[in-house]
XYZ file of C-alpha atoms in Angstrom:
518
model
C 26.325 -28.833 60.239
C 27.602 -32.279 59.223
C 26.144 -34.285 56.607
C 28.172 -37.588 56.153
C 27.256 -40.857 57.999
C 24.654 -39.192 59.590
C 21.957 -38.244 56.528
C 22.635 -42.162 55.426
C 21.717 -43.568 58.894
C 18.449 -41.171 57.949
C 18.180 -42.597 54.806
C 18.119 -46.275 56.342
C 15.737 -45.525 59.234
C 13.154 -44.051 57.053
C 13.353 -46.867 54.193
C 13.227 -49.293 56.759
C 10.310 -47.887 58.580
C 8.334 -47.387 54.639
C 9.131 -50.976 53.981
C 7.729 -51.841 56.980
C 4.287 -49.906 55.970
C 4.425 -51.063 52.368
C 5.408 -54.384 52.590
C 2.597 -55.327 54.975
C -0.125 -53.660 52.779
C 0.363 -56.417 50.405
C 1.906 -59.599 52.094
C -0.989 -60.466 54.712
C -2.810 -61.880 50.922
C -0.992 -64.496 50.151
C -1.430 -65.956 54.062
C -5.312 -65.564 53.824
C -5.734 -69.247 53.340
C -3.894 -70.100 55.497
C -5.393 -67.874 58.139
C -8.444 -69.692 57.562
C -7.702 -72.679 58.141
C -5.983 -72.334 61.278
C -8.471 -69.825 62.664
C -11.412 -71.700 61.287
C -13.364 -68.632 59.736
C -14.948 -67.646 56.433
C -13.309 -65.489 53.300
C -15.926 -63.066 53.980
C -14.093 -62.518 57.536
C -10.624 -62.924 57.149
C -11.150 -60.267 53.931
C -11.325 -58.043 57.221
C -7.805 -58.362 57.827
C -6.804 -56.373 54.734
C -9.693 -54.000 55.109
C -9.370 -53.119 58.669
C -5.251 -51.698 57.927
C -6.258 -50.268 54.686
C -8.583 -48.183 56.543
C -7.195 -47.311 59.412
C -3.923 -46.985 57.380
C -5.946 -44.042 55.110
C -7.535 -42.305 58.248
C -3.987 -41.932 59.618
C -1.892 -40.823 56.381
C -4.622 -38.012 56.281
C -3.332 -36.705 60.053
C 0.039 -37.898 59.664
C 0.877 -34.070 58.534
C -1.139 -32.731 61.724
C 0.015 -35.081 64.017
C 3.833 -34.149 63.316
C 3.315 -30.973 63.891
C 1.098 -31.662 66.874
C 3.594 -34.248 68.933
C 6.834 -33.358 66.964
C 7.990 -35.325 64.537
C 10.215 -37.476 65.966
C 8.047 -38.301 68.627
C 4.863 -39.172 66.294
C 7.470 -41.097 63.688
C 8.960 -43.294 66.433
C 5.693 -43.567 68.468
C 4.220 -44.568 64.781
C 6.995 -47.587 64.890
C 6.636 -48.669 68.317
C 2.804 -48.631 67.942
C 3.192 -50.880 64.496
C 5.316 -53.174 65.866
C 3.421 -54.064 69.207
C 0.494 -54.674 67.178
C 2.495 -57.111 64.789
C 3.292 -58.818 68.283
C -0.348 -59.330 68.506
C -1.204 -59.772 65.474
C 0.992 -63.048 65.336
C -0.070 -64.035 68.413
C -4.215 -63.786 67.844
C -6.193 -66.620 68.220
C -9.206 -65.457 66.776
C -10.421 -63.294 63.395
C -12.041 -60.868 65.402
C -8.793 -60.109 67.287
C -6.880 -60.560 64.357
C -8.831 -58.206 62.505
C -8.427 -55.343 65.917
C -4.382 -55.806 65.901
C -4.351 -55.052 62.170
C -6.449 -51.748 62.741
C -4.108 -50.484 65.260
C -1.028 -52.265 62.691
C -2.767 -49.890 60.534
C -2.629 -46.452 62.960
C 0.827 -47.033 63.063
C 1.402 -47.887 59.281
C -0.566 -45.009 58.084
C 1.820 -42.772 59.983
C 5.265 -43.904 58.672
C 5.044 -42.760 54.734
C 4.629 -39.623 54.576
C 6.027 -38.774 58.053
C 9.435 -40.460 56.658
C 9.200 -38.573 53.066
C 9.361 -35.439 55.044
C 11.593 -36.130 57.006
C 14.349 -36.520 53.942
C 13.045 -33.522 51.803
C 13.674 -31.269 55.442
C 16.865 -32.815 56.226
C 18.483 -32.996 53.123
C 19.774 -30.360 51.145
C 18.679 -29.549 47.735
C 21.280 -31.149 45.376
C 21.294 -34.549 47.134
C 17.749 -34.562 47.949
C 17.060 -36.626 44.832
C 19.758 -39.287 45.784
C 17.540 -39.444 49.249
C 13.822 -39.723 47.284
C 15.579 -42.339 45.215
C 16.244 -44.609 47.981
C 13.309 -43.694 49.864
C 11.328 -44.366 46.174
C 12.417 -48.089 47.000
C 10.662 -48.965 49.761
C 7.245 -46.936 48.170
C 7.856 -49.050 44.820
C 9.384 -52.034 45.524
C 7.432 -52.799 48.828
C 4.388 -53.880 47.476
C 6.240 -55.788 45.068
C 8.214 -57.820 47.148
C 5.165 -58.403 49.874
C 3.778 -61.581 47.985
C 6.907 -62.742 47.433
C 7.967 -62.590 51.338
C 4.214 -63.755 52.410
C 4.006 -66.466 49.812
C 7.830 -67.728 51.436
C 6.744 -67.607 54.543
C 3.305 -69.685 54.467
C 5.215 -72.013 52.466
C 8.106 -72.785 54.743
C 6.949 -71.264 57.881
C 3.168 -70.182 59.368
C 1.370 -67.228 58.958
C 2.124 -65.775 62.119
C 5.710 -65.375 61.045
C 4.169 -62.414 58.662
C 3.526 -60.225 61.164
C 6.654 -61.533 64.179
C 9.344 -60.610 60.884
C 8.327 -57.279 61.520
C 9.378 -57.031 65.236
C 13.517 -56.902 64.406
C 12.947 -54.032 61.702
C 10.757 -52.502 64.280
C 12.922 -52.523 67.100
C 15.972 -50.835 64.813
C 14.173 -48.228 63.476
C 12.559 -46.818 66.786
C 16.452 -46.805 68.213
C 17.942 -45.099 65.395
C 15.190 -42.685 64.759
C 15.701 -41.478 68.712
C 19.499 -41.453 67.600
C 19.666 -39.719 64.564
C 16.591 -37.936 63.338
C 16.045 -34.189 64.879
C 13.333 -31.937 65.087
C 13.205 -29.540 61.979
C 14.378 -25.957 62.690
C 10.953 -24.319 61.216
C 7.435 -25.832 62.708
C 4.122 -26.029 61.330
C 1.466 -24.299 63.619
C -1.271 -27.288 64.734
C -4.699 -26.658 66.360
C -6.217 -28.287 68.743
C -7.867 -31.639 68.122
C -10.941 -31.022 65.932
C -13.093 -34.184 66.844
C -16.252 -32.982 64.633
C -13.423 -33.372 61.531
C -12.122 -36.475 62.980
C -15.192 -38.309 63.276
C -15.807 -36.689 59.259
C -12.249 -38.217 58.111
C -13.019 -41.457 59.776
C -16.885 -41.585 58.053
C -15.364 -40.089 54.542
C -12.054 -41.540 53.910
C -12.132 -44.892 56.428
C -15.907 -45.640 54.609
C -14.328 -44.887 50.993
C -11.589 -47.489 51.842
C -13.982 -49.523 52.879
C -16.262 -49.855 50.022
C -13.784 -50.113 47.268
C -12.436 -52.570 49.075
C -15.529 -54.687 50.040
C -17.929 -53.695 47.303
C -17.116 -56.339 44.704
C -17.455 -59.252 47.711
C -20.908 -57.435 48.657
C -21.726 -57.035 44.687
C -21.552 -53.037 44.978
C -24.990 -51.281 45.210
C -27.143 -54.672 45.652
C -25.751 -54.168 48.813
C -27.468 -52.794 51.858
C -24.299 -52.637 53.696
C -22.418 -50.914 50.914
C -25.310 -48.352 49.885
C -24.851 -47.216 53.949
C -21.171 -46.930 53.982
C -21.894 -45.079 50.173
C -24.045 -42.240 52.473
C -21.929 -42.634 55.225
C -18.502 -41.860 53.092
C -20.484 -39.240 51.287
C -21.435 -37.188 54.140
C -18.150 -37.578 55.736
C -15.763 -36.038 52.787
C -18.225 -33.209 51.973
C -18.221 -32.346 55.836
C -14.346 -33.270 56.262
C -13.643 -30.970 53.235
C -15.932 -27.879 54.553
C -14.474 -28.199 57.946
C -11.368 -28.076 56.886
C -11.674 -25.429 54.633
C -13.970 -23.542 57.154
C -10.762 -23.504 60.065
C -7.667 -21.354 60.737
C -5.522 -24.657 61.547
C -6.719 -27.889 59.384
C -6.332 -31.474 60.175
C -5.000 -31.479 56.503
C -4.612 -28.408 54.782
C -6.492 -28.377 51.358
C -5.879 -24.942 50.494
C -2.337 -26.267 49.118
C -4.350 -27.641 46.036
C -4.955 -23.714 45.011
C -1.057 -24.192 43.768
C -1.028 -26.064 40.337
C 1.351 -27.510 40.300
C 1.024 -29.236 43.620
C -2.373 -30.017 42.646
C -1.189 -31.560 39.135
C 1.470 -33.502 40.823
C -0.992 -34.934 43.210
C -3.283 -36.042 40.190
C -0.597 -37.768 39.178
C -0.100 -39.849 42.927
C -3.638 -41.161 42.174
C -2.257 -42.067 38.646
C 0.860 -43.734 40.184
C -0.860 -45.509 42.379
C -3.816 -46.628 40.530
C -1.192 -48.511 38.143
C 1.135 -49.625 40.440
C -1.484 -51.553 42.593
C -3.619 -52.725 39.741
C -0.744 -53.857 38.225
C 0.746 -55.973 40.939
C -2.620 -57.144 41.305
C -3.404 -58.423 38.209
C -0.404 -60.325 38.171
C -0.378 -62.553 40.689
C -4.434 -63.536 40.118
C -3.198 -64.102 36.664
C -0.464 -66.519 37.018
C -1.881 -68.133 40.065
C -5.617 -68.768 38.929
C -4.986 -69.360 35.060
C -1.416 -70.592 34.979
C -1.139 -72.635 38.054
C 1.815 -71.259 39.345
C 2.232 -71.094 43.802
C 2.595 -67.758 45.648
C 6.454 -68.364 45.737
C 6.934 -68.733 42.043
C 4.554 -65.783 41.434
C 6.850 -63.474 43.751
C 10.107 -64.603 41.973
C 8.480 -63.736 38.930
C 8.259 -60.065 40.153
C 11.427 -59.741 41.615
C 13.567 -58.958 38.419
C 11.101 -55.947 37.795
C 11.376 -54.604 41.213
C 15.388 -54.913 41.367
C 15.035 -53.070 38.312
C 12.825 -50.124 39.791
C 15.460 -50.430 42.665
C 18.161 -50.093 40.387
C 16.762 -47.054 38.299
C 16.432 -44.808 41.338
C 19.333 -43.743 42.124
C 20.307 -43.114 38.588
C 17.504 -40.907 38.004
C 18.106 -39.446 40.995
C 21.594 -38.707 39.694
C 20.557 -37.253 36.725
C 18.309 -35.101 37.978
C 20.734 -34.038 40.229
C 22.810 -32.593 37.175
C 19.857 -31.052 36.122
C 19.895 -31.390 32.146
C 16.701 -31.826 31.556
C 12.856 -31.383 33.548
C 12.021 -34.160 35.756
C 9.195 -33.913 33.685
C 10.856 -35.475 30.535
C 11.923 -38.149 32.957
C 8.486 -39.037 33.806
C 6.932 -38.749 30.525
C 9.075 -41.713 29.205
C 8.392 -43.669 32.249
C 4.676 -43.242 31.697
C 5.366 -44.523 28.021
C 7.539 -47.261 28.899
C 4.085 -48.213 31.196
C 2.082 -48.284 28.632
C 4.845 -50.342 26.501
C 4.635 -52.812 29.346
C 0.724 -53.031 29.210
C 0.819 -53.409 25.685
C 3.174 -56.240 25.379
C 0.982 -58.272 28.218
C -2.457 -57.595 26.360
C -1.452 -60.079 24.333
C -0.701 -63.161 26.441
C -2.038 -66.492 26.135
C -2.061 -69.689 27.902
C 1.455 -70.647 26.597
C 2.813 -67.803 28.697
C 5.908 -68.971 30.894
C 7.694 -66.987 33.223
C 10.369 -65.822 30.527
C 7.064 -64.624 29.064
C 7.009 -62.066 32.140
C 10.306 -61.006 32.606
C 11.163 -58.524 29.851
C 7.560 -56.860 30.486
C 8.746 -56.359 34.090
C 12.073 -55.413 33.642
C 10.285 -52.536 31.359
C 7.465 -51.640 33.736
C 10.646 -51.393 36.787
C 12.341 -48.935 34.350
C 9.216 -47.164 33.830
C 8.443 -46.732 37.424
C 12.418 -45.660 38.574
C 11.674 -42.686 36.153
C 8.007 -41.821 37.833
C 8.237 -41.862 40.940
C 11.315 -39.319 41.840
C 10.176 -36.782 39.089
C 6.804 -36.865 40.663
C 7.903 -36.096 44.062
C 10.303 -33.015 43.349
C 7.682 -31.427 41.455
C 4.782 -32.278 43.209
C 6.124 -30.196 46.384
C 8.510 -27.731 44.570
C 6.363 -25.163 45.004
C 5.604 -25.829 49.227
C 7.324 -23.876 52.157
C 9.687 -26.213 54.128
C 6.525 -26.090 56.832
C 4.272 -27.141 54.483
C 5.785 -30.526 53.451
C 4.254 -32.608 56.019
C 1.186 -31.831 55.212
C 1.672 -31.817 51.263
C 3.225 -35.372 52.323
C 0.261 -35.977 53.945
C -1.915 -35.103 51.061
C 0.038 -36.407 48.318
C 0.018 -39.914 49.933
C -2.870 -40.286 50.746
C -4.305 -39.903 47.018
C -1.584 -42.074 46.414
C -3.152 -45.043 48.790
C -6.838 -44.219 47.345
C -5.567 -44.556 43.607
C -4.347 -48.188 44.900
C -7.305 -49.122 46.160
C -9.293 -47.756 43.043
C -7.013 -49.504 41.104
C -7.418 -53.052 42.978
C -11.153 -52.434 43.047
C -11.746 -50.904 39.833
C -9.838 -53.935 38.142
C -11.583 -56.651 40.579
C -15.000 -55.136 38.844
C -13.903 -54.916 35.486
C -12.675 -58.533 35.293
C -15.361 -59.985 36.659
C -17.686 -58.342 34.267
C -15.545 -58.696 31.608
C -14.914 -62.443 32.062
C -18.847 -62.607 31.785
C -18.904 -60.896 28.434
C -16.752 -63.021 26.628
C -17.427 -66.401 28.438
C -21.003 -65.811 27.059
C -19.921 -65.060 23.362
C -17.422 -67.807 23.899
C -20.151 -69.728 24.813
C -22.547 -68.976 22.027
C -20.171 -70.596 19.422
C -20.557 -74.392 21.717
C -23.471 -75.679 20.231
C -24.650 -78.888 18.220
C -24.739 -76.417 15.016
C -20.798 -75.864 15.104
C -19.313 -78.352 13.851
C -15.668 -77.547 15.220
C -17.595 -77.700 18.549
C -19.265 -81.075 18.558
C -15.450 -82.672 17.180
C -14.063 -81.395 20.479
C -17.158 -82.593 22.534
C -16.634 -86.032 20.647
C -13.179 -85.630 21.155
C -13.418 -85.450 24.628
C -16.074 -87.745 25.253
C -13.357 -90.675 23.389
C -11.462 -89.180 25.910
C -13.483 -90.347 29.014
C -15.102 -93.741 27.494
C -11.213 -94.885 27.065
C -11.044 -94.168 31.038
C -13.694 -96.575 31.429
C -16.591 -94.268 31.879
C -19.843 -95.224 30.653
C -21.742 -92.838 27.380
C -23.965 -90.923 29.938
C -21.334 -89.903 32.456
C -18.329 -89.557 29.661
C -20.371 -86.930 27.810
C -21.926 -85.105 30.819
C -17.709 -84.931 31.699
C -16.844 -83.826 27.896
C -19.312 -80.671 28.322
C -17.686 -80.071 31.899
C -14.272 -80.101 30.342
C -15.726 -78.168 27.449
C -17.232 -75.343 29.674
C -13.968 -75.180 31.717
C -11.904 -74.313 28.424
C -14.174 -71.742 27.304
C -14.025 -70.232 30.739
C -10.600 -70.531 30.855
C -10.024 -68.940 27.422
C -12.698 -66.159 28.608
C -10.665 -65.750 31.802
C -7.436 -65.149 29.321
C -9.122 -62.492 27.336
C -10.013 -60.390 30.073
C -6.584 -60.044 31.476
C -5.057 -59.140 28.317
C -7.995 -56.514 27.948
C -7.557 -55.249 31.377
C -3.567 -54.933 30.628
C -4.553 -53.027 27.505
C -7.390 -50.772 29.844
C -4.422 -50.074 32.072
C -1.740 -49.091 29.186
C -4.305 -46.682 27.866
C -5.100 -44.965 30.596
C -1.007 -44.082 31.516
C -1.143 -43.347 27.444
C -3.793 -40.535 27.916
C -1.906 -38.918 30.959
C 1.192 -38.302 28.980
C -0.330 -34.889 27.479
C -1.581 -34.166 30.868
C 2.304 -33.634 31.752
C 2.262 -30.339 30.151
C 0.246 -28.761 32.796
C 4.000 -29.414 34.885
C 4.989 -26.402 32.180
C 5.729 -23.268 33.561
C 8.313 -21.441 35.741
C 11.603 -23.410 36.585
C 10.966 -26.665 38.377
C 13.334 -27.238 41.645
C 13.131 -28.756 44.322
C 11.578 -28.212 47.538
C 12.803 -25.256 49.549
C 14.263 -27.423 53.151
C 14.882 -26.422 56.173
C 18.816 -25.911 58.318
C 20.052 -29.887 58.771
C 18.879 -31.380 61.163
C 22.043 -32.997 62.375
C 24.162 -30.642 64.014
């Protein structure tokens, strides 16, 4: 058994192949315009783009733990690469939305395979006291990935085309499928996997492909005013009730749920959803933020994130150093980083229109700290308590939650800001009238404003009340985002008590299998 080179040629294939699945969740929209203008289709359509590998990316991190076990996992990993780098070929090369929109569902089969596939592959190939060394690096391409997408995207539309989006990807591709035949072995212990259960299949695809869907959709359809989204509502339903009694109801799952009976496993997946709830509404809000209220291009609004996400980078490995020496529970670790969160929340509920980008960068630098000391204290305790066989499929599990909390996040915070942004427009609002006199100055102001541009009275003051409805929307639009920052903060807040369920017998981390590298 050698572990030198070797377990860091791991270490690179797997980060490179998480990227890979990461990055492209989030750098396709920034390109969207762009798309649409070159392919000559609607917003509604080219939305498809990011729904279609969501979905297909959901359906697949659900089976990823199955189809390891199923194909081997070398064989499913590499045939997930190969499979999500042809369709990037194609992808780049589509002519149309509609074949645009098929590429990125089989992008998506792919993706949805290299995440968790890849975090198991480090937890059974490394041993126990480097194994949080490993997560740390892995944690990278989880964290920083969807960080760094809208920076990459917004470079490349602005320099480049859109098609170079998805051809970047064909390189990375091509270097992780020959290193993962070169270096990653079969583990010594196998999962037992059933046969093919197509009744569950067809129930995963209606329950957890429909759920994507529809939190990804229902704010563009207006939710439950929607035919369309009240059918993919029954649809979804029916699905994960059947999904969940069929697999509870077999000998050999798809994805075994019975691992929730052990708390702590169950706790630790809670706490994916939590992760990435605030991680995606977070890098959400963001970019909208600075793009729509300060003005700022997709390149300036990645640059703005990129000191956070070096910093998340950066933390990693020295949490994962720390825990290695084991002074304290990983659950102190991520207690802080859920506080420093919520510090980071806090500090942006209270922007204003004066915000620059030195505004933004000690927030981020705190929210990167925050999520270094989350995410690696998550995932040793989260599986601590799972057989080497059973990491797969906790993988499997675990992310997937993960990837629903994002899209809750992104669609939950889509809702709330549009609804919000109506609330205080229309007390905004109520204080512009002819009674106020603070708000007949400004109208006057502003109607000077136009008559020294030459305008005549009527079309000066029908200007003034344009101008005058644009600031109150604007200044609506600004107190929203520093509400939804605070909605965010508080929520992180609450789950610090929640940590104590973590208390109990000795936390360690997962039990692994022999190395694979002999």
């Amino acid at each position: 058994m050698k572990l030198g080179f070797d377990k860091w040629v791991v270490v690179i294939t797997v980060t490179v192949a998480a990227l890979l699945q990461t990055i492209d969740s989030s750098i396709v929209n920034v390109t969207l315009n762009q798309m649409m203008g070159n392919l000559g289709t609607s917003l509604g359509d080219i939305s498809w783009v990011v729904t279609g590998y969501a979905a297909a990316s959901a359906v697949m991190i659900t089976m990823s733990g199955w189809l390891s076990a199923k194909l081997g996992r070398r064989n499913y990993f590499a045939a997930s690469i190969i499979f999500f780098t042809i369709a990037s070929v194609f992808c780049g090369m589509s002519t149309n939305v509609w074949e645009l929109v098929f590429f990125r569902v089989v992008q998506g089969i792919g993706g949805g395979g290299l995440l968790t596939t890849a975090q198991s592959i480090l937890i059974q190939t490394f041993p126990k006291e480097d194994l949080g060394i490993a997560n740390a690096i892995f944690g990278v391409g989880v964290i920083i990935g969807p960080s760094i997408g809208p920076t990459l995207g917004g470079y490349i539309t602005d320099n480049l085309s859109w098609n170079w989006v998805f051809y970047i990807n064909i390189p990375f591709g091509i270097a992780a499928t020959v290193l993962t035949y070169a270096y990653i072995r079969e583990p010594a212990e196998k999962m037992e996997a059933g046969g093919l259960d197509w009744l569950a299949l067809i129930l995963l695809v209606m329950g957890i492909g429909g759920l994507q869907i529809i939190l990804e959709k229902g704010e563009e359809k207006d939710w439950f005013d929607s035919r369309f989204i009240v059918g993919m509502s029954i649809a979804a339903a029916v699905g994960l009730i059947g999904f969940i009694w069929r697999q509870l109801a077999v000998k050999l799952p798809i994805l075994d749920l019975r691992l929730l009976r052990q708390r702590r496993f169950a706790v630790g997946t809670l706490f994916n959803f939590i992760l990435g709830f605030g991680l995606f509404a977070s890098v959400f809000i963001i970019p909208v933020f600075c793009q729509t209220i300060l003005g700022y291009t997709a390149s300036q609004t990645g640059l703005l994130l990129m000191p956070g996400s070096i910093m998340t980078g950066l933390m990693m490995p020295v949490v994962g150093g720390l825990m290695r020496k084991n002074v304290i529970s990983p659950i102190w670790y991520a207690a802080i980083g859920f506080l420093l969160f919520f510090g980071f929340c806090f500090d942006l509920s209270h922007i204003g229109l004066a915000a620059g980008p030195d505004y933004f960068f000690w927030p981020l630098i705190i929210r990167g700290i925050g999520m270094g000391m989350i995410f690696i204290p998550l995932t040793t305790v989260t599986l601590s308590d799972l057989k080497s066989v059973e990491i797969p499929q906790g993988s499997a599990l675990s992310g997937m939650i993960r990837q629903l909390g994002g899209t809750f996040g992104t669609a939950i915070m889509t809702t709330y800001i549009t609804t919000r942004t109506m609330f205080h427009s229309s007390r905004l609002g109520d204080n512009v009238s002819i009674y106020n006199p603070l708000s007949t100055d400004r109208i006057r102001q502003y109607t000077n404003l136009f008559l020294s541009k030459g305008d005549a009275l009527v079309t000066a003051t029908s200007k003034a009340y344009r101008l005058m409805q644009g600031t109150v929307m604007k200044q609506a639009l600004v107190m929203t985002y520093a509400d939804a920052f605070l909605v965010i903060g508080a929520f992180f807040l609450l789950c610090v008590p929640l940590l104590l369920l973590f208390i109990g017998k000795k936390i360690e981390a997962p039990a692994h299998t022999e190395m694979a590298m002999e």
